[in-house]
Structures are given as structure tokens and as C-alpha cells.
PDB file of C-alpha atoms in Angstrom:
ATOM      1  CA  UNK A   1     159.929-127.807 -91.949  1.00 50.00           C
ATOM      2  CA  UNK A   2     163.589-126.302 -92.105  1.00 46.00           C
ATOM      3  CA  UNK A   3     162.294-122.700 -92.606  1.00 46.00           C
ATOM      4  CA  UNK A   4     160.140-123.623 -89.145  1.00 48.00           C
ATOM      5  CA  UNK A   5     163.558-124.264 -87.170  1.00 36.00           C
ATOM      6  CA  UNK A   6     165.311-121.321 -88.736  1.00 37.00           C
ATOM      7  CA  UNK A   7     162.263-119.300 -87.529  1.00 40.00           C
ATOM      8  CA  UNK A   8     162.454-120.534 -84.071  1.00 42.00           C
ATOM      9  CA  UNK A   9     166.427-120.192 -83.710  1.00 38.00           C
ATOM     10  CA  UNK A  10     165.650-116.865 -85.060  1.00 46.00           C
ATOM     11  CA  UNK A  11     163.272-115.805 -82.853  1.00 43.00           C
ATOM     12  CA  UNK A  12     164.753-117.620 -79.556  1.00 46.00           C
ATOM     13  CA  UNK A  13     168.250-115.574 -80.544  1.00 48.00           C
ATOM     14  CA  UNK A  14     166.353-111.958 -80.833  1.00 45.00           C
ATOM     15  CA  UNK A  15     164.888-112.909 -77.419  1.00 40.00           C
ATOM     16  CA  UNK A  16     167.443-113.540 -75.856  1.00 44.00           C
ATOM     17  CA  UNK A  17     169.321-110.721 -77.110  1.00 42.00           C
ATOM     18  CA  UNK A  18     168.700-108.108 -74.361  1.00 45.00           C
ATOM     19  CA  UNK A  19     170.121-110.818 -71.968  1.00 41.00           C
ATOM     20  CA  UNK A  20     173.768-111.087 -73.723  1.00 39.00           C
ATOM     21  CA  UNK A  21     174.331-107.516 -74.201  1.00 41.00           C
ATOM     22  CA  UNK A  22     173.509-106.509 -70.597  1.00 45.00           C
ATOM     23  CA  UNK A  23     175.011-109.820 -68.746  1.00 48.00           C
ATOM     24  CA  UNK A  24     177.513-109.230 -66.633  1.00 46.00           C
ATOM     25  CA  UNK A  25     180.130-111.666 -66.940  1.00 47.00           C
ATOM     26  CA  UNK A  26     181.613-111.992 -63.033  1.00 45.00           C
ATOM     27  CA  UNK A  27     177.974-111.273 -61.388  1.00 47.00           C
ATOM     28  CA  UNK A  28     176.256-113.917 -60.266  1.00 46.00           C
ATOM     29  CA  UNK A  29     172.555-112.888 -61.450  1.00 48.00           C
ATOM     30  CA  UNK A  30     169.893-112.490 -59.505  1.00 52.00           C
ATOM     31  CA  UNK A  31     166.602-109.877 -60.456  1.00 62.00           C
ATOM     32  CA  UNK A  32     167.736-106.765 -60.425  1.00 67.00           C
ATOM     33  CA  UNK A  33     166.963-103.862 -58.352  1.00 74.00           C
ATOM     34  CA  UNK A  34     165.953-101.123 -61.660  1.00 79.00           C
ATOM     35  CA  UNK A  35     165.527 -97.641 -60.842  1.00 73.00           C
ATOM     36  CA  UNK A  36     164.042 -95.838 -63.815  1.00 72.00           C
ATOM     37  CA  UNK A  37     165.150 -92.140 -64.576  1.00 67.00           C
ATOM     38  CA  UNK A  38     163.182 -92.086 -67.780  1.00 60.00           C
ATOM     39  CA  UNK A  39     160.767 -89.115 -66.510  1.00 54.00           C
ATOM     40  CA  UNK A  40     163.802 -87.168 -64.673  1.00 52.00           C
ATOM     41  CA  UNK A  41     165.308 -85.471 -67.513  1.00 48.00           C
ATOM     42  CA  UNK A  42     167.223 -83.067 -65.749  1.00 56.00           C
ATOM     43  CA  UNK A  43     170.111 -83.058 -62.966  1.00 64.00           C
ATOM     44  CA  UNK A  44     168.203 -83.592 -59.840  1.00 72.00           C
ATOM     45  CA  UNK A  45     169.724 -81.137 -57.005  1.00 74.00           C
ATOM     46  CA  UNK A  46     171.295 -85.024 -55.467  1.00 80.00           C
ATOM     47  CA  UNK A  47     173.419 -85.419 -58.486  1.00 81.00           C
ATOM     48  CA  UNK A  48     174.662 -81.894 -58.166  1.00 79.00           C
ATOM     49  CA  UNK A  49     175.384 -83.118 -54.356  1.00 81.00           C
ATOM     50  CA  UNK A  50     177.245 -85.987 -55.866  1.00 86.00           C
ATOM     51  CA  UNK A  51     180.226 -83.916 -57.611  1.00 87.00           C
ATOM     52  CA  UNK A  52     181.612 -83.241 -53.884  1.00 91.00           C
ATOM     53  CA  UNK A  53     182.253 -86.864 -53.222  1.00 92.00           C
ATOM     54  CA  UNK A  54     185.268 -86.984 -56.609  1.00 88.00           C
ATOM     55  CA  UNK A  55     188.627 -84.937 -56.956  1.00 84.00           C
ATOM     56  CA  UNK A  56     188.163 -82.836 -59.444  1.00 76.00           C
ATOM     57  CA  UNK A  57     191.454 -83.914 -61.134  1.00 74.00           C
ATOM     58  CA  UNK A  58     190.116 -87.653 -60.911  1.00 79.00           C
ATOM     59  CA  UNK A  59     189.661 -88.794 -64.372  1.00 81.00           C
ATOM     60  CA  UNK A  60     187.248 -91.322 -66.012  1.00 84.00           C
ATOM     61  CA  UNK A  61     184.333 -93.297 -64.395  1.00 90.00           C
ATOM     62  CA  UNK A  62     183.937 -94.130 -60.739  1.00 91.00           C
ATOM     63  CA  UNK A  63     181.531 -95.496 -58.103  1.00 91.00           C
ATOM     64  CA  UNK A  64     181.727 -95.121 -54.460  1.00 91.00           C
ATOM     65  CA  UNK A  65     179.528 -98.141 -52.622  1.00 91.00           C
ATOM     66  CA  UNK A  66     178.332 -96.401 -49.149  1.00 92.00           C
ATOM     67  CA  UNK A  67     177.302 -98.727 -46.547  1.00 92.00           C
ATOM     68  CA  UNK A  68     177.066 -96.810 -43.864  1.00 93.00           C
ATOM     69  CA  UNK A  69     176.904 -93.082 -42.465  1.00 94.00           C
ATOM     70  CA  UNK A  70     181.023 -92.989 -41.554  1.00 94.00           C
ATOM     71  CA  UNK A  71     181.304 -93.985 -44.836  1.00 94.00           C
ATOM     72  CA  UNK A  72     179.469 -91.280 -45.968  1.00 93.00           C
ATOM     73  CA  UNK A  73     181.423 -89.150 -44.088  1.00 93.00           C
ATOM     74  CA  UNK A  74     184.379 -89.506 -44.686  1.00 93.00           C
ATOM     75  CA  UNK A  75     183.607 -89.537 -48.577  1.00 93.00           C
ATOM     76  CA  UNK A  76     181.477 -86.785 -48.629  1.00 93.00           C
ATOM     77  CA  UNK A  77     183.310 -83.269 -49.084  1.00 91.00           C
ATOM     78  CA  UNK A  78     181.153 -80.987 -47.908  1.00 89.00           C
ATOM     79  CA  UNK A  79     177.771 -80.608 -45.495  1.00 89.00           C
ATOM     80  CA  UNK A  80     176.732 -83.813 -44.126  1.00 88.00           C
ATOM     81  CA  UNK A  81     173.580 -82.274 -43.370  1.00 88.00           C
ATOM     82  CA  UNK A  82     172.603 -81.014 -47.509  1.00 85.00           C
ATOM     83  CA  UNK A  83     172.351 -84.972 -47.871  1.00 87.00           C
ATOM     84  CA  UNK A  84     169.196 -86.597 -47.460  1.00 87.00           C
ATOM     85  CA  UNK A  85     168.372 -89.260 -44.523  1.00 89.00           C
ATOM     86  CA  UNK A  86     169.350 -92.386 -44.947  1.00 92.00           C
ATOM     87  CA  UNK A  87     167.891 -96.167 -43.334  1.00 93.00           C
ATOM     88  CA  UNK A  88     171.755 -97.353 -43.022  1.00 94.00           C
ATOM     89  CA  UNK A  89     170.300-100.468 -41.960  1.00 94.00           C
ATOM     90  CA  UNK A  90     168.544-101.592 -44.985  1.00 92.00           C
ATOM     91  CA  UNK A  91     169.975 -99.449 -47.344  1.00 91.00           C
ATOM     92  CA  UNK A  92     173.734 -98.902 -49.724  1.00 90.00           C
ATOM     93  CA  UNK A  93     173.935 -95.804 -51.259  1.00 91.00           C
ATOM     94  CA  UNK A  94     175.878 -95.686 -54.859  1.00 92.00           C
ATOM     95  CA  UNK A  95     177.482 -92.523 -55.609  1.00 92.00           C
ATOM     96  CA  UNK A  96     178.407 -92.272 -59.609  1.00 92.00           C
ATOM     97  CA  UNK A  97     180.475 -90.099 -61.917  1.00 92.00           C
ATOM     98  CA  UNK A  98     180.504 -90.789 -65.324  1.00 91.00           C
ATOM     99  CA  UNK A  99     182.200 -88.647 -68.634  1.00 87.00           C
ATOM    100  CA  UNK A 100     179.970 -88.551 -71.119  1.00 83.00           C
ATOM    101  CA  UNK A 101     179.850 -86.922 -74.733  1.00 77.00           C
ATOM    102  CA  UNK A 102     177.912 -83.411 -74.821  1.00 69.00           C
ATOM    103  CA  UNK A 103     174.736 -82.922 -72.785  1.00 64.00           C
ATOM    104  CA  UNK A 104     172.877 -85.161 -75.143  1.00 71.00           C
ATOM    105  CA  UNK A 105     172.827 -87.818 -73.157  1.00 77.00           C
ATOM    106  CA  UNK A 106     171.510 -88.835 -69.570  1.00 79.00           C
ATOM    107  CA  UNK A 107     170.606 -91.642 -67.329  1.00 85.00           C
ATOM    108  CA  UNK A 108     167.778 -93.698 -68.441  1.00 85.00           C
ATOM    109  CA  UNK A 109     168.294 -96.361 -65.990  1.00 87.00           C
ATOM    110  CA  UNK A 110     170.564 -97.809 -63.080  1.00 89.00           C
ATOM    111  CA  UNK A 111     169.919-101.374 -62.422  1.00 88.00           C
ATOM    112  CA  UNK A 112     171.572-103.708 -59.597  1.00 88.00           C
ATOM    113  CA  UNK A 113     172.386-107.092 -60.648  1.00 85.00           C
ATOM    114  CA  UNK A 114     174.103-109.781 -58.316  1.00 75.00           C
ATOM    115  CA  UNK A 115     174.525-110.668 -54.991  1.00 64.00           C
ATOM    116  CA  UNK A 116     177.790-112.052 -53.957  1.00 64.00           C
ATOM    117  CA  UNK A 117     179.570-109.361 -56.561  1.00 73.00           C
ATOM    118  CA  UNK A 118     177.518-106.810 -57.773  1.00 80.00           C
ATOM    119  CA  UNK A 119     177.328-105.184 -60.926  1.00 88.00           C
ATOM    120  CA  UNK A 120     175.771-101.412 -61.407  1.00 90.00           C
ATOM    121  CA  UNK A 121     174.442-101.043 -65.177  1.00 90.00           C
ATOM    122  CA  UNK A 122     173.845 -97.635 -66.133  1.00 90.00           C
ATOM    123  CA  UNK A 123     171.797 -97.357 -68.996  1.00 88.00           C
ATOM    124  CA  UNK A 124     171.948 -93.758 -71.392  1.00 84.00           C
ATOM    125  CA  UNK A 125     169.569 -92.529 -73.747  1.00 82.00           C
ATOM    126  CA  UNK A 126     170.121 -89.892 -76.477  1.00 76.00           C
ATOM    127  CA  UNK A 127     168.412 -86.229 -76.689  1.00 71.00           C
ATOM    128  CA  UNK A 128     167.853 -85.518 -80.109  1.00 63.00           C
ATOM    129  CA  UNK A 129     171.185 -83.571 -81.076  1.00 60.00           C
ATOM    130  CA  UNK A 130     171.192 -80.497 -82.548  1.00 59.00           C
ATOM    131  CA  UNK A 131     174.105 -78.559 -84.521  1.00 56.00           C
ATOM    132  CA  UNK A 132     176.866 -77.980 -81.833  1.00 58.00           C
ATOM    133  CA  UNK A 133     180.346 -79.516 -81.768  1.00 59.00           C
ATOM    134  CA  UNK A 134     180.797 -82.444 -79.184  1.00 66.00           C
ATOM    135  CA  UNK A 135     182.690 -81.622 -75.501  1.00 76.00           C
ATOM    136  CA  UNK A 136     183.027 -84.334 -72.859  1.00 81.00           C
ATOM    137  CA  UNK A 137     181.896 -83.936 -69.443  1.00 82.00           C
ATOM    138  CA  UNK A 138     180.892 -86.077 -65.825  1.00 86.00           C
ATOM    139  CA  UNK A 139     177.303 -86.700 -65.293  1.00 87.00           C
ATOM    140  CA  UNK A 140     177.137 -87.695 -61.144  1.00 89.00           C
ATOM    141  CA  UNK A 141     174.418 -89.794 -59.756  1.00 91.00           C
ATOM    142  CA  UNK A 142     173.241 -90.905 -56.571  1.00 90.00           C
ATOM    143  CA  UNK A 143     170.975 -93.554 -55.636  1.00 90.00           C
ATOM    144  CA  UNK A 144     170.099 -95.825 -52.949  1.00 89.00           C
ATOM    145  CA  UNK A 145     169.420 -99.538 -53.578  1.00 89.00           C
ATOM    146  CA  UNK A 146     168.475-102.278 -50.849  1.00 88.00           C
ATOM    147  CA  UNK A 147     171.380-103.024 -48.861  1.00 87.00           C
ATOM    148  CA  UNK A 148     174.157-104.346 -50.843  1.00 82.00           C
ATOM    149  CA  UNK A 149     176.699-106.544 -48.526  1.00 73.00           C
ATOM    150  CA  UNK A 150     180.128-106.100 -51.164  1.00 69.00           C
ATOM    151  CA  UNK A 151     181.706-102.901 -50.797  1.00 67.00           C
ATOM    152  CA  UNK A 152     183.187-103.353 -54.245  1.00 76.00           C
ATOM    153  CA  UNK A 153     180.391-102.773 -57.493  1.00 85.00           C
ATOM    154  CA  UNK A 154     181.528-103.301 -61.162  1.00 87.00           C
ATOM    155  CA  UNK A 155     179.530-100.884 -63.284  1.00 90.00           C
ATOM    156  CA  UNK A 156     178.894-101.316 -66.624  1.00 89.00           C
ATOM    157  CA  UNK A 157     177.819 -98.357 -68.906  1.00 90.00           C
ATOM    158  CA  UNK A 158     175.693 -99.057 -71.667  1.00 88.00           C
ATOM    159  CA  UNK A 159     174.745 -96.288 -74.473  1.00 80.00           C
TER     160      UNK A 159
END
């Protein structure tokens, strides 16, 4: 009987798993909007867009939450018209630079949790590595997400 209970406390924890290490602890959950980049392993021509809207002397992560096409242009250095179309209406577009180690890695997966405050996870997978020495640099993203009322998004990077 005991090893029966330990078996279902085990088995409840490993589900539940997943849900601890990708909570978010200020976002009120709701299902979350997942766009899957699992098939795009290369920069898409948008993400090389993307750079424009950072200073280059701007360090770290950062997000830009676009709610509307003013906002987009005034965050947007360069061509307003390289950008792609956007229903303003129904849509936020999310705008993402993050330093990462090597070119290993990329973007397996963006998913929008929350509601009230919003939370951006952005999910990395691994290329196998091969035998070169490790340099940092910013992978940028773009994507657009059903309208998204906060202009403020905590992201969360997960490796």
C-alpha cells in the first residue's frame, strides 16, 4: 500500500513538473497563445528586420510590446514599408532581442501566457555543438500574437 502512494506522489510531481518550471510567478494564467519555431531553423528575413528596432550599444535582453502602427513607428528605425501588414485592431506585435551563447542555439518556441500582465516565454533548443570556442551574440524575433491590452510583457527565457 505505501509503495502505491509513493508511486502516485511520484508520478503526480513528474506531471506537474513542466507546470513549475515554466509558471510565471506575477501572470495571471490563462492558455497560452504558442507559436512553434521548431521547423524554422534559420533567421527568417523578419528577425533580421527586428535588429533596427534596438541601439546597438543596448545591452542584454529586451522586448518592445507594439500595439499599434505609431508605435511601430516611432520604434522602428528604418523603412516602415520592409515590415509586413499588420490587423492593428486585433493584433500586438512583440519585437525581441535576446544574447545568447554561440549560434547553437535558437528559438524553439514563444508562448503568451496571461491576461491582465503578460508574460512572453521564449523557449531555446540546442544544435548539436561542434568544436569551436563559445562567443555571445543577440538573436531578434518578431511575432504577432492576438491583441494583448498591457503595454508592459515580462519575458522569461528558458534554455
Amino acid at each position: 500500500m505505501m509503495k502505491r502512494v509513493v508511486y502516485i506522489l511520484t508520478l503526480s510531481m513528474a506531471v506537474s513538473m513542466p507546470f513549475c518550471l515554466f509558471g510565471c510567478s506575477e501572470c495571471e494564467e490563462k492558455d497560452p497563445f504558442v507559436v512553434n519555431r521548431e521547423e524554422s531553423l534559420t533567421v527568417s528575413p523578419l528577425d533580421a528586420l527586428s535588429s533596427k528596432f534596438f541601439d546597438e550599444q543596448e545591452e542584454g535582453d529586451s522586448i518592445l510590446v507594439l500595439n499599434s502602427y505609431d508605435e511601430l513607428v516611432r520604434s522602428y528605425k528604418g523603412n516602415v514599408e520592409d515590415l509586413p501588414s499588420v490587423d492593428w485592431k486585433n493584433h500586438t506585435v512583440v519585437v525581441g532581442k535576446i544574447l545568447v551563447p554561440s549560434d547553437s542555439h535558437y528559438i524553439k518556441q514563444l508562448l503568451l501566457l496571461g491576461d491582465f500582465k503578460a508574460c512572453l516565454v521564449v523557449c531555446f533548443a540546442m544544435r548539436t555543438k561542434g568544436g569551436w570556442l563559445d562567443y555571445f551574440h543577440d538573436i531578434f524575433f518578431w511575432e504577432t500574437f492576438p491583441k494583448v491590452t498591457p503595454n508592459k510583457i515580462e519575458m522569461i527565457v528558458v534554455y
